[in-house]
Coordinates of C-alpha atoms in Angstrom, one line a residue:
Chain U
X1 CA 0.0 0.0 0.0
X2 CA 3.0 2.3 -0.3
X3 CA 2.5 5.1 -2.7
X4 CA 2.9 4.5 -6.4
X5 CA 4.4 6.5 -9.2
X6 CA 2.7 9.3 -11.0
X7 CA 1.3 7.3 -13.9
X8 CA -1.7 6.1 -11.9
X9 CA -5.0 6.0 -13.8
X10 CA -7.1 9.0 -12.9
X11 CA -9.5 7.3 -10.6
X12 CA -6.9 5.4 -8.6
X13 CA -5.6 7.2 -5.6
X14 CA -2.4 6.3 -3.8
X15 CA -2.3 5.5 -0.1
X16 CA -0.7 8.8 0.7
X17 CA -3.2 10.8 -1.4
X18 CA -6.1 9.1 0.4
X19 CA -4.4 9.8 3.7
X20 CA -3.9 13.5 2.9
X21 CA -7.6 13.8 2.0
X22 CA -8.6 12.0 5.2
X23 CA -6.4 14.5 7.2
X24 CA -8.0 17.4 5.4
X25 CA -11.5 16.4 6.5
X26 CA -10.4 15.8 10.1
X27 CA -8.6 19.1 10.3
X28 CA -11.5 21.1 8.9
X29 CA -14.1 19.7 11.3
X30 CA -15.8 22.5 13.2
X31 CA -15.2 22.8 16.9
X32 CA -16.4 19.8 18.8
X33 CA -17.4 17.8 15.7
X34 CA -14.2 15.9 14.8
X35 CA -15.6 12.7 16.1
X36 CA -18.7 12.9 13.9
X37 CA -16.5 13.7 11.0
X38 CA -14.3 10.8 11.9
X39 CA -17.2 8.4 11.9
X40 CA -18.4 9.5 8.4
X41 CA -14.9 9.5 7.2
X42 CA -14.2 5.9 8.2
X43 CA -17.3 4.9 6.3
X44 CA -16.3 6.7 3.2
X45 CA -12.7 5.5 3.3
X46 CA -13.5 1.9 4.3
X47 CA -9.8 1.5 5.0
X48 CA -8.7 1.2 8.6
X49 CA -5.1 1.6 7.9
X50 CA -5.4 4.9 6.0
X51 CA -7.8 6.3 8.6
X52 CA -5.7 5.4 11.6
X53 CA -2.6 7.0 10.1
X54 CA -4.5 10.1 9.1
X55 CA -6.0 10.3 12.6
X56 CA -2.6 10.0 14.3
X57 CA -1.4 12.9 12.3
X58 CA -4.5 15.1 12.2
X59 CA -5.8 14.9 15.7
X60 CA -2.9 16.5 17.5
X61 CA -3.0 19.4 15.1
X62 CA -6.7 19.8 15.5
X63 CA -6.6 19.5 19.3
X64 CA -3.9 22.1 19.6
X65 CA -5.5 24.5 17.3
X66 CA -8.8 24.2 19.0
X67 CA -7.1 24.3 22.4
X68 CA -9.2 21.4 23.8
X69 CA -9.5 21.0 27.5
X70 CA -9.0 17.5 28.9
X71 CA -9.9 16.5 32.4
X72 CA -7.0 15.3 34.4
X73 CA -7.4 12.2 36.6
X74 CA -8.0 12.5 40.3
X75 CA -10.0 15.7 39.9
X76 CA -6.9 17.8 39.5
X77 CA -8.8 20.0 37.1
X78 CA -8.4 20.4 33.3
X79 CA -5.4 20.8 31.2
X80 CA -5.5 22.9 28.0
X81 CA -3.9 21.2 25.0
X82 CA -2.2 23.9 23.0
X83 CA 1.1 24.7 21.3
X84 CA 1.9 27.0 24.3
X85 CA 1.7 24.2 26.8
X86 CA 3.3 21.5 24.7
X87 CA 6.3 19.7 26.1
X88 CA 6.2 16.8 23.6
X89 CA 3.4 15.9 21.2
X90 CA 1.7 13.8 23.9
X91 CA 2.7 15.8 27.0
X92 CA 1.2 19.1 28.0
X93 CA 2.0 21.3 31.0
X94 CA -0.6 22.5 33.4
X95 CA 1.2 25.4 35.0
X96 CA -1.4 25.9 37.7
X97 CA -0.9 22.5 39.3
X98 CA 2.6 22.1 38.0
X99 CA 1.8 18.8 36.4
X100 CA 2.3 17.3 33.0
X101 CA -0.6 15.6 31.4
X102 CA -0.1 12.7 29.1
X103 CA -2.8 12.6 26.5
X104 CA -4.2 10.3 23.8
X105 CA -5.0 12.7 21.0
X106 CA -7.2 10.4 19.0
X107 CA -9.3 9.4 21.9
X108 CA -9.1 13.0 23.2
X109 CA -8.5 12.0 26.8
X110 CA -5.8 12.5 29.4
X111 CA -4.5 9.1 30.3
X112 CA -2.3 10.1 33.3
X113 CA -0.4 12.9 35.0
X114 CA 3.0 13.2 36.5
X115 CA 4.5 16.1 38.4
X116 CA 6.4 18.5 36.2
X117 CA 10.1 18.5 36.7
X118 CA 12.2 21.7 37.3
X119 CA 13.3 22.1 33.7
X120 CA 9.7 22.2 32.6
X121 CA 8.6 24.8 35.1
X122 CA 9.4 28.5 35.0
X123 CA 11.8 30.1 37.5
X124 CA 10.4 31.6 40.8
X125 CA 10.8 35.1 39.4
X126 CA 8.7 34.2 36.3
X127 CA 6.3 32.2 38.3
X128 CA 5.5 35.2 40.5
X129 CA 4.3 37.1 37.4
X130 CA 2.6 34.0 35.9
X131 CA 0.8 33.1 39.1
X132 CA -0.5 36.7 39.6
X133 CA -1.7 36.9 36.1
X134 CA -3.3 33.5 36.2
X135 CA -5.3 34.5 39.3
X136 CA -6.6 37.7 37.7
X137 CA -7.5 35.9 34.5
X138 CA -9.3 33.2 36.3
X139 CA -11.4 35.8 38.1
X140 CA -12.2 37.5 34.8
X141 CA -13.0 34.2 33.0
X142 CA -15.3 33.0 35.8
X143 CA -17.2 36.3 35.7
X144 CA -17.5 36.6 31.9
X145 CA -17.6 33.1 30.5
X146 CA -20.2 30.6 31.7
X147 CA -18.0 27.7 30.7
X148 CA -14.7 29.2 30.0
X149 CA -11.3 27.7 30.7
X150 CA -8.0 29.6 30.9
X151 CA -4.3 29.1 31.4
X152 CA -1.2 31.2 31.5
X153 CA 2.0 29.7 30.1
X154 CA 5.5 31.1 29.8
X155 CA 6.7 30.7 26.3
X156 CA 9.9 32.6 26.4
X157 CA 12.5 33.3 29.0
X158 CA 11.1 31.0 31.6
X159 CA 14.5 30.5 33.3
X160 CA 15.0 34.2 33.8
X161 CA 16.1 34.6 37.4
X162 CA 15.4 38.3 37.9
X163 CA 14.9 41.7 36.2
X164 CA 17.3 42.4 33.3
X165 CA 15.8 40.2 30.6
X166 CA 12.7 39.9 28.5
X167 CA 10.2 37.2 28.8
X168 CA 6.8 36.3 27.3
X169 CA 3.7 35.0 28.8
X170 CA 0.7 33.7 26.9
X171 CA -2.9 33.9 28.2
X172 CA -5.3 31.4 26.6
X173 CA -9.0 31.6 27.1
X174 CA -11.2 29.0 25.5
X175 CA -14.9 28.3 25.8
X176 CA -16.9 25.7 23.9
X177 CA -20.6 25.1 23.7
X178 CA -21.6 21.8 22.2
X179 CA -25.2 21.1 21.6
X180 CA -25.4 18.4 18.9
X181 CA -28.9 17.5 19.7
X182 CA -29.9 21.1 18.8
X183 CA -27.6 21.0 15.8
X184 CA -25.6 23.8 17.1
X185 CA -21.9 24.0 18.2
X186 CA -19.7 27.0 18.9
X187 CA -16.3 27.9 20.2
X188 CA -14.5 31.0 21.5
X189 CA -10.7 31.2 21.5
X190 CA -8.6 34.0 22.8
X191 CA -4.8 34.0 22.8
X192 CA -3.0 37.0 24.3
X193 CA 0.8 37.2 24.0
X194 CA 2.3 39.5 26.6
X195 CA 5.8 40.4 25.9
X196 CA 7.6 41.8 29.0
X197 CA 10.3 44.1 27.6
X198 CA 12.9 44.8 30.2
X199 CA 14.8 47.6 28.5
X200 CA 11.8 49.8 27.7
X201 CA 9.9 48.7 30.8
X202 CA 6.9 48.1 28.7
X203 CA 4.5 45.2 28.2
X204 CA 3.6 44.7 24.6
X205 CA 0.3 43.0 24.3
X206 CA -1.0 41.2 21.2
X207 CA -4.3 39.5 21.2
X208 CA -6.1 37.2 18.7
X209 CA -9.7 36.3 19.1
X210 CA -11.5 33.7 17.1
X211 CA -15.2 32.9 17.4
X212 CA -16.9 30.1 15.5
X213 CA -20.4 28.7 15.4
X214 CA -22.1 26.0 13.3
X215 CA -25.8 25.5 13.0
X216 CA -26.9 22.6 10.8
X217 CA -30.5 21.7 11.2
X218 CA -31.8 21.1 7.7
X219 CA -29.1 23.4 6.4
X220 CA -25.6 24.3 7.1
X221 CA -24.5 27.7 8.3
X222 CA -21.2 28.8 9.8
X223 CA -19.9 31.8 11.6
X224 CA -16.2 32.5 11.4
X225 CA -15.1 35.7 13.0
X226 CA -11.7 36.9 14.1
X227 CA -9.9 40.0 15.2
X228 CA -6.4 41.0 16.2
X229 CA -5.6 43.4 19.0
X230 CA -2.6 45.5 20.0
X231 CA -2.1 47.3 23.3
X232 CA 0.6 48.0 25.9
X233 CA 1.1 48.9 29.5
X234 CA 4.0 49.6 31.8
X235 CA 6.2 47.0 33.5
X236 CA 5.2 47.0 37.1
X237 CA 5.1 44.6 40.0
X238 CA 3.6 41.2 39.4
X239 CA 0.3 42.0 41.0
X240 CA 0.0 45.4 39.3
X241 CA 0.9 43.9 35.9
X242 CA -1.6 41.2 36.4
X243 CA -4.4 43.6 37.1
X244 CA -3.5 45.9 34.2
X245 CA -3.3 43.0 31.7
X246 CA -6.6 41.5 32.9
X247 CA -8.3 44.9 32.5
X248 CA -6.9 45.4 29.0
X249 CA -8.1 41.9 28.0
X250 CA -11.5 42.4 29.6
X251 CA -11.9 45.8 27.8
X252 CA -11.0 44.6 24.4
X253 CA -13.0 41.4 24.6
X254 CA -16.1 43.2 25.8
X255 CA -15.8 45.7 23.1
X256 CA -15.3 43.0 20.5
X257 CA -18.4 41.2 21.6
X258 CA -20.4 44.5 21.4
X259 CA -19.1 45.1 17.8
X260 CA -20.1 41.6 16.8
X261 CA -23.6 42.3 18.1
X262 CA -23.6 45.5 15.9
X263 CA -22.4 43.5 12.9
X264 CA -25.3 41.0 13.5
X265 CA -27.9 43.7 13.9
X266 CA -26.8 45.4 10.7
X267 CA -27.3 42.2 8.8
X268 CA -31.0 42.1 7.9
X269 CA -31.3 45.7 6.7
X270 CA -27.9 46.6 5.4
X271 CA -25.3 43.9 4.9
X272 CA -27.8 41.3 3.5
X273 CA -29.3 43.9 1.2
X274 CA -26.1 43.9 -0.8
X275 CA -26.8 40.3 -1.6
X276 CA -30.6 40.3 -2.0
X277 CA -33.2 42.9 -0.9
X278 CA -36.2 41.8 1.1
X279 CA -38.5 43.5 -1.4
X280 CA -37.9 45.5 -4.6
X281 CA -37.6 49.3 -4.3
X282 CA -41.3 49.5 -5.1
X283 CA -41.9 47.8 -1.8
X284 CA -44.3 45.5 -3.5
X285 CA -44.0 42.0 -4.8
X286 CA -43.0 41.5 -8.4
X287 CA -45.9 42.0 -10.7
X288 CA -45.9 38.7 -12.4
X289 CA -49.6 39.0 -13.3
X290 CA -49.2 42.3 -14.9
X291 CA -48.7 41.3 -18.5
X292 CA -49.4 44.9 -19.6
X293 CA -46.3 45.9 -17.7
X294 CA -44.2 43.4 -19.5
X295 CA -45.4 44.3 -22.9
X296 CA -44.5 47.9 -21.9
X297 CA -41.1 46.9 -20.9
X298 CA -40.6 44.9 -24.0
X299 CA -41.8 47.9 -26.2
X300 CA -39.4 50.2 -24.3
X301 CA -36.6 47.7 -24.7
X302 CA -37.3 47.4 -28.4
X303 CA -37.4 51.1 -28.9
X304 CA -34.2 51.6 -27.1
X305 CA -32.7 48.8 -29.1
X306 CA -32.1 46.8 -25.9
X307 CA -33.7 43.6 -27.1
X308 CA -31.7 40.5 -27.9
Chain P
X1 CA -23.3 7.8 0.5
X2 CA -25.0 8.9 3.7
X3 CA -21.6 9.3 5.3
X4 CA -20.4 11.4 2.3
X5 CA -23.3 13.7 2.7
X6 CA -22.8 13.9 6.4
X7 CA -19.2 15.0 5.8
X8 CA -20.3 17.7 3.4
X9 CA -22.7 19.1 5.9
X10 CA -19.9 19.5 8.4
X11 CA -17.2 21.0 6.3
X12 CA -17.1 24.8 6.2
X13 CA -19.5 25.9 3.5
X14 CA -16.8 27.9 1.9
X15 CA -14.8 24.8 1.3
X16 CA -17.6 22.8 -0.2
X17 CA -15.9 22.6 -3.7
X18 CA -12.8 21.2 -2.2
X19 CA -14.8 18.8 0.0
X20 CA -16.8 17.6 -3.0
X21 CA -13.8 16.9 -5.2
X22 CA -12.1 15.1 -2.4
X23 CA -15.1 12.9 -2.0
X24 CA -15.4 12.3 -5.7
X25 CA -11.9 11.1 -5.8
X26 CA -12.4 8.8 -2.8
X27 CA -15.7 7.3 -3.9
X28 CA -15.8 7.7 -7.7
X29 CA -18.4 5.0 -8.0
X30 CA -20.9 7.4 -6.3
X31 CA -20.1 10.4 -8.4
X32 CA -23.3 10.8 -10.3
X33 CA -25.3 10.6 -7.0
X34 CA -23.0 13.1 -5.3
X35 CA -23.1 15.5 -8.2
X36 CA -26.9 15.4 -8.4
X37 CA -27.4 15.9 -4.6
X38 CA -24.8 18.5 -3.9
X39 CA -24.9 22.1 -5.1
X40 CA -21.8 24.0 -5.7
X41 CA -21.3 27.8 -6.3
X42 CA -22.4 28.5 -9.9
X43 CA -19.9 29.1 -12.7
X44 CA -20.4 31.7 -15.4
X45 CA -19.4 31.8 -19.1
X46 CA -19.6 34.6 -21.5
X47 CA -21.6 34.3 -24.7
X48 CA -19.6 36.5 -27.0
X49 CA -22.2 36.5 -29.7
X50 CA -24.8 38.1 -27.5
X51 CA -22.4 39.9 -25.3
X52 CA -23.9 38.5 -22.1
X53 CA -22.9 36.1 -19.4
X54 CA -24.8 32.9 -18.7
X55 CA -24.7 30.5 -15.8
X56 CA -23.5 26.9 -16.1
X57 CA -25.2 24.0 -14.6
X58 CA -26.1 20.4 -15.2
X59 CA -29.3 21.5 -16.9
X60 CA -27.7 23.3 -19.8
X61 CA -24.7 20.9 -20.2
X62 CA -24.2 18.4 -22.9
X63 CA -20.8 16.6 -22.8
X64 CA -18.4 19.4 -22.0
X65 CA -20.4 22.2 -23.7
X66 CA -22.9 24.5 -22.2
X67 CA -25.9 26.1 -24.0
X68 CA -26.4 29.8 -23.8
X69 CA -29.9 30.9 -23.1
X70 CA -29.4 34.0 -25.1
X71 CA -28.2 32.6 -28.4
X72 CA -29.4 29.0 -27.8
X73 CA -26.0 27.8 -29.0
X74 CA -23.5 25.5 -27.3
X75 CA -20.2 26.8 -26.2
X76 CA -17.8 25.3 -27.2
X77 CA -19.8 24.3 -30.3
X78 CA -21.2 20.8 -30.2
X79 CA -22.6 18.5 -32.9
X80 CA -25.9 16.6 -32.3
X81 CA -26.5 18.4 -29.0
X82 CA -29.8 18.4 -27.1
X83 CA -32.1 21.4 -27.5
X84 CA -35.6 22.1 -26.1
X85 CA -38.5 22.1 -28.6
X86 CA -39.2 25.4 -30.3
X87 CA -42.3 25.8 -28.2
X88 CA -40.4 25.3 -25.0
X89 CA -37.6 27.5 -26.3
X90 CA -40.1 30.4 -26.8
X91 CA -41.2 30.0 -23.2
X92 CA -37.5 29.8 -22.2
X93 CA -36.7 33.1 -24.0
X94 CA -39.6 34.9 -22.3
X95 CA -38.6 33.4 -19.0
X96 CA -35.1 34.7 -19.3
X97 CA -36.3 38.2 -20.1
X98 CA -38.8 38.4 -17.3
X99 CA -36.5 36.7 -14.8
X100 CA -33.8 39.3 -15.7
X101 CA -36.1 42.0 -14.6
X102 CA -37.1 40.2 -11.4
X103 CA -33.4 39.7 -10.7
X104 CA -32.7 43.4 -11.2
X105 CA -35.5 44.3 -8.8
X106 CA -34.3 42.1 -6.0
X107 CA -30.6 41.9 -6.6
X108 CA -29.7 45.2 -8.2
X109 CA -27.2 43.4 -10.3
X110 CA -26.0 39.9 -10.7
X111 CA -26.6 37.4 -13.5
X112 CA -29.6 35.1 -14.2
X113 CA -30.3 32.3 -16.6
X114 CA -33.3 30.0 -17.2
X115 CA -33.2 26.6 -18.9
X116 CA -36.1 24.4 -19.8
X117 CA -36.3 20.9 -21.2
X118 CA -39.0 18.3 -21.8
X119 CA -39.2 15.6 -19.2
X120 CA -40.5 12.0 -19.6
X121 CA -43.9 12.7 -18.1
X122 CA -45.3 15.0 -20.8
X123 CA -44.5 18.0 -18.6
X124 CA -41.3 20.0 -18.5
X125 CA -38.6 21.1 -16.1
X126 CA -37.4 24.6 -15.7
X127 CA -34.3 25.7 -13.9
X128 CA -34.0 29.4 -12.8
X129 CA -30.5 30.4 -11.6
X130 CA -29.2 33.6 -10.1
X131 CA -25.6 34.5 -9.2
X132 CA -24.8 37.7 -7.4
X133 CA -21.5 39.0 -6.3
X134 CA -22.4 41.5 -3.6
X135 CA -18.9 42.5 -2.6
X136 CA -17.6 46.1 -2.8
X137 CA -15.7 45.3 -5.9
X138 CA -18.7 43.5 -7.4
X139 CA -22.3 44.6 -7.4
X140 CA -22.6 45.5 -3.8
X141 CA -24.5 48.8 -3.8
X142 CA -23.7 49.8 -0.3
X143 CA -20.1 48.7 0.0
X144 CA -20.7 46.8 3.2
X145 CA -19.2 43.5 2.0
X146 CA -15.6 42.7 1.6
X147 CA -16.8 39.5 0.0
X148 CA -20.3 38.4 -0.7
X149 CA -21.8 35.7 -2.9
X150 CA -25.3 34.5 -3.4
X151 CA -26.1 31.6 -5.6
X152 CA -29.7 30.6 -6.1
X153 CA -30.9 27.4 -7.9
X154 CA -34.6 26.9 -8.4
X155 CA -35.7 23.7 -10.2
X156 CA -39.3 23.4 -11.0
X157 CA -41.0 20.3 -12.3
X158 CA -44.2 21.1 -14.1
X159 CA -46.6 18.3 -14.5
X160 CA -48.9 17.8 -17.5
X161 CA -52.0 19.8 -17.7
X162 CA -55.1 18.1 -16.2
X163 CA -58.4 19.8 -16.1
X164 CA -56.8 23.2 -16.6
X165 CA -54.5 22.7 -13.6
X166 CA -50.9 21.7 -13.4
X167 CA -48.7 20.5 -10.6
X168 CA -45.6 22.6 -9.8
X169 CA -42.9 21.1 -7.7
X170 CA -40.2 23.6 -6.8
X171 CA -36.8 22.8 -5.1
X172 CA -34.8 25.8 -4.2
X173 CA -31.3 25.9 -3.0
X174 CA -29.6 29.1 -1.7
X175 CA -25.8 29.2 -1.1
X176 CA -24.4 32.3 0.4
X177 CA -21.3 33.6 1.9
X178 CA -20.5 37.1 3.2
X179 CA -17.5 38.7 4.9
X180 CA -17.2 42.1 6.4
X181 CA -13.9 43.5 7.5
X182 CA -13.8 46.6 9.5
X183 CA -12.0 48.4 12.4
X184 CA -14.3 47.5 15.2
X185 CA -15.5 44.0 14.4
X186 CA -12.5 42.7 12.5
X187 CA -13.2 39.9 10.1
X188 CA -16.8 38.7 10.4
X189 CA -17.9 35.9 8.1
X190 CA -21.1 34.0 7.7
X191 CA -21.7 31.4 5.1
X192 CA -24.0 28.5 4.4
X193 CA -26.6 26.9 2.3
X194 CA -30.2 25.7 2.7
X195 CA -32.6 23.9 0.5
X196 CA -36.4 23.7 0.6
X197 CA -39.3 22.4 -1.5
X198 CA -42.7 23.7 -2.3
X199 CA -45.5 22.0 -4.2
X200 CA -48.5 23.8 -5.6
X201 CA -51.4 23.0 -8.0
X202 CA -52.2 26.1 -10.0
X203 CA -54.4 27.1 -12.9
X204 CA -52.6 26.9 -16.2
X205 CA -54.7 29.9 -17.5
X206 CA -52.5 32.2 -15.4
X207 CA -49.6 31.2 -17.4
X208 CA -46.7 29.0 -16.5
X209 CA -44.3 31.8 -16.1
X210 CA -46.6 33.7 -13.7
X211 CA -47.1 30.6 -11.6
X212 CA -43.5 29.6 -11.5
X213 CA -42.4 33.2 -10.9
X214 CA -44.7 33.6 -7.9
X215 CA -43.6 30.4 -6.3
X216 CA -39.9 31.3 -6.7
X217 CA -40.4 34.7 -5.3
X218 CA -42.3 33.3 -2.3
X219 CA -39.8 30.6 -1.6
X220 CA -36.8 32.8 -2.1
X221 CA -38.2 35.3 0.3
X222 CA -38.8 32.6 2.9
X223 CA -35.3 31.3 2.5
X224 CA -33.8 34.7 2.8
X225 CA -35.6 35.4 6.0
X226 CA -34.9 32.0 7.3
X227 CA -31.2 32.4 6.7
X228 CA -31.2 35.8 8.3
X229 CA -33.4 35.2 11.3
X230 CA -33.1 31.5 12.1
X231 CA -29.7 30.4 10.8
X232 CA -27.6 33.5 11.4
X233 CA -29.7 34.2 14.4
X234 CA -28.7 30.8 15.9
X235 CA -25.0 31.6 15.5
X236 CA -25.6 35.0 17.2
X237 CA -27.3 33.2 20.0
X238 CA -24.4 30.9 20.3
X239 CA -21.9 33.7 20.6
X240 CA -23.9 35.2 23.4
X241 CA -24.1 31.9 25.1
X242 CA -20.3 31.5 25.0
X243 CA -19.7 35.0 26.4
X244 CA -22.8 36.9 27.5
X245 CA -22.6 40.6 26.9
X246 CA -21.2 42.1 30.1
X247 CA -23.6 44.9 31.0
X248 CA -22.1 45.3 34.4
X249 CA -18.4 44.7 34.2
X250 CA -16.3 46.3 36.8
X251 CA -12.7 47.2 36.0
X252 CA -10.6 45.9 38.8
X253 CA -8.7 48.6 40.4
X254 CA -5.5 48.2 42.4
X255 CA -6.3 47.9 46.1
X256 CA -5.1 51.0 47.8

């Protein structure tokens, strides 16, 4: 089943081509729907080997990009699977409990945890900032998101012992609402990169929000919205930074939600009109019955030489 | 086949072409079923002779050529191709003219085409198509859309006349996608498709075009409203469920 040369007949696909197609379907599944896609995909492929290999390659990418949350055993809480918390492909750090979760991507579960070792954890200096920020973000998330999860990871400079160097923390907020019985699923993902710049004593903040929703009862409609943000604040003590950052995040996210609402409210009368009006300018239905009108139009057209 | 359709329902609507061609290559034995059950954004060709664009679909295709509703010729030219009878062709011509006016009234631009052909039951089938590019660079009058596409496919089966009445069975599919991009809301995109059917028995005396036209107008209106209120509305609801609008959000101030 290894892949063949290029002279395959058109309808015959190589193993690798089928695998790439399978991966494409898995990777493009909407939030929370990868398992339904997997089921249909298996039926269409009817080839276990191709499916399994595609799944092994696609699931980790999907899980990280959707930042799925997996429950850790012994009620330790949830770990967020993301590229920011990745230690190895199957190991993800939960900085809050200083544990590393070992996960099975295809099954989307956390199989076990182990305590994180020193090289995997940030230094005490960094941890002070990370911890303070995490506490503030948790407060914000629990206030604003009915079912939100968050984490703060250090992605750069985690071994910095004290002031004098730059480091970077990443705040992740993720919320998913899955309602397959109502044919509706949605997800919210925010990623905020906080770059602590020592020399300028400034925190450079970059945010990326992505919201998606999928409604598919007798139809198929998808929302895909995203926005980038930029802000900054001064480098202060860990607690003060944490509060400033959380306020900035809260401010931008709230504003974004409000502007999404505005975009939605403009839809029926403005945006949608550019595609199709609700009614003609005459504000009446089209006069199909009015044959006189048509003859008139036809006469006019003929006169102006507009006919075919 | 069920599974294939299931997959198509879950893939992002904007990627439906890629999804369909992927499926066609995986299960070529089902290609005719897939092609007949799945709608893709409409393609357009220019009829140089009449200087107008026309829409391509299965209903005006023969081999690899497509028949223009304006000149009634196949492009590229085709020998021994299929044509509607002259009586039906007359109706088709009138339908194209009237539908173009309808299209202009509702869409303020765009392209339309109507194709008709006899079916096996002594009736005929008519296909009314509309394609609108509502983006700022296209026919979007208000410049709201960075990108906007509306494709409507209405297929009506008209039964034979019986006691001055005829059965009309309409299947309408709307595919749309719109994207706005501005300072405050960033990139906001909605896309999707829905399909509905409508059956009516109407008096032939009113004229086939009038009957068909009314049905299309009614169903198109219903679908537009449904997309707007129900479908887009549900996604809006979902966003508010994920993160309810914070009416009372207090900024946290440093403890003094």
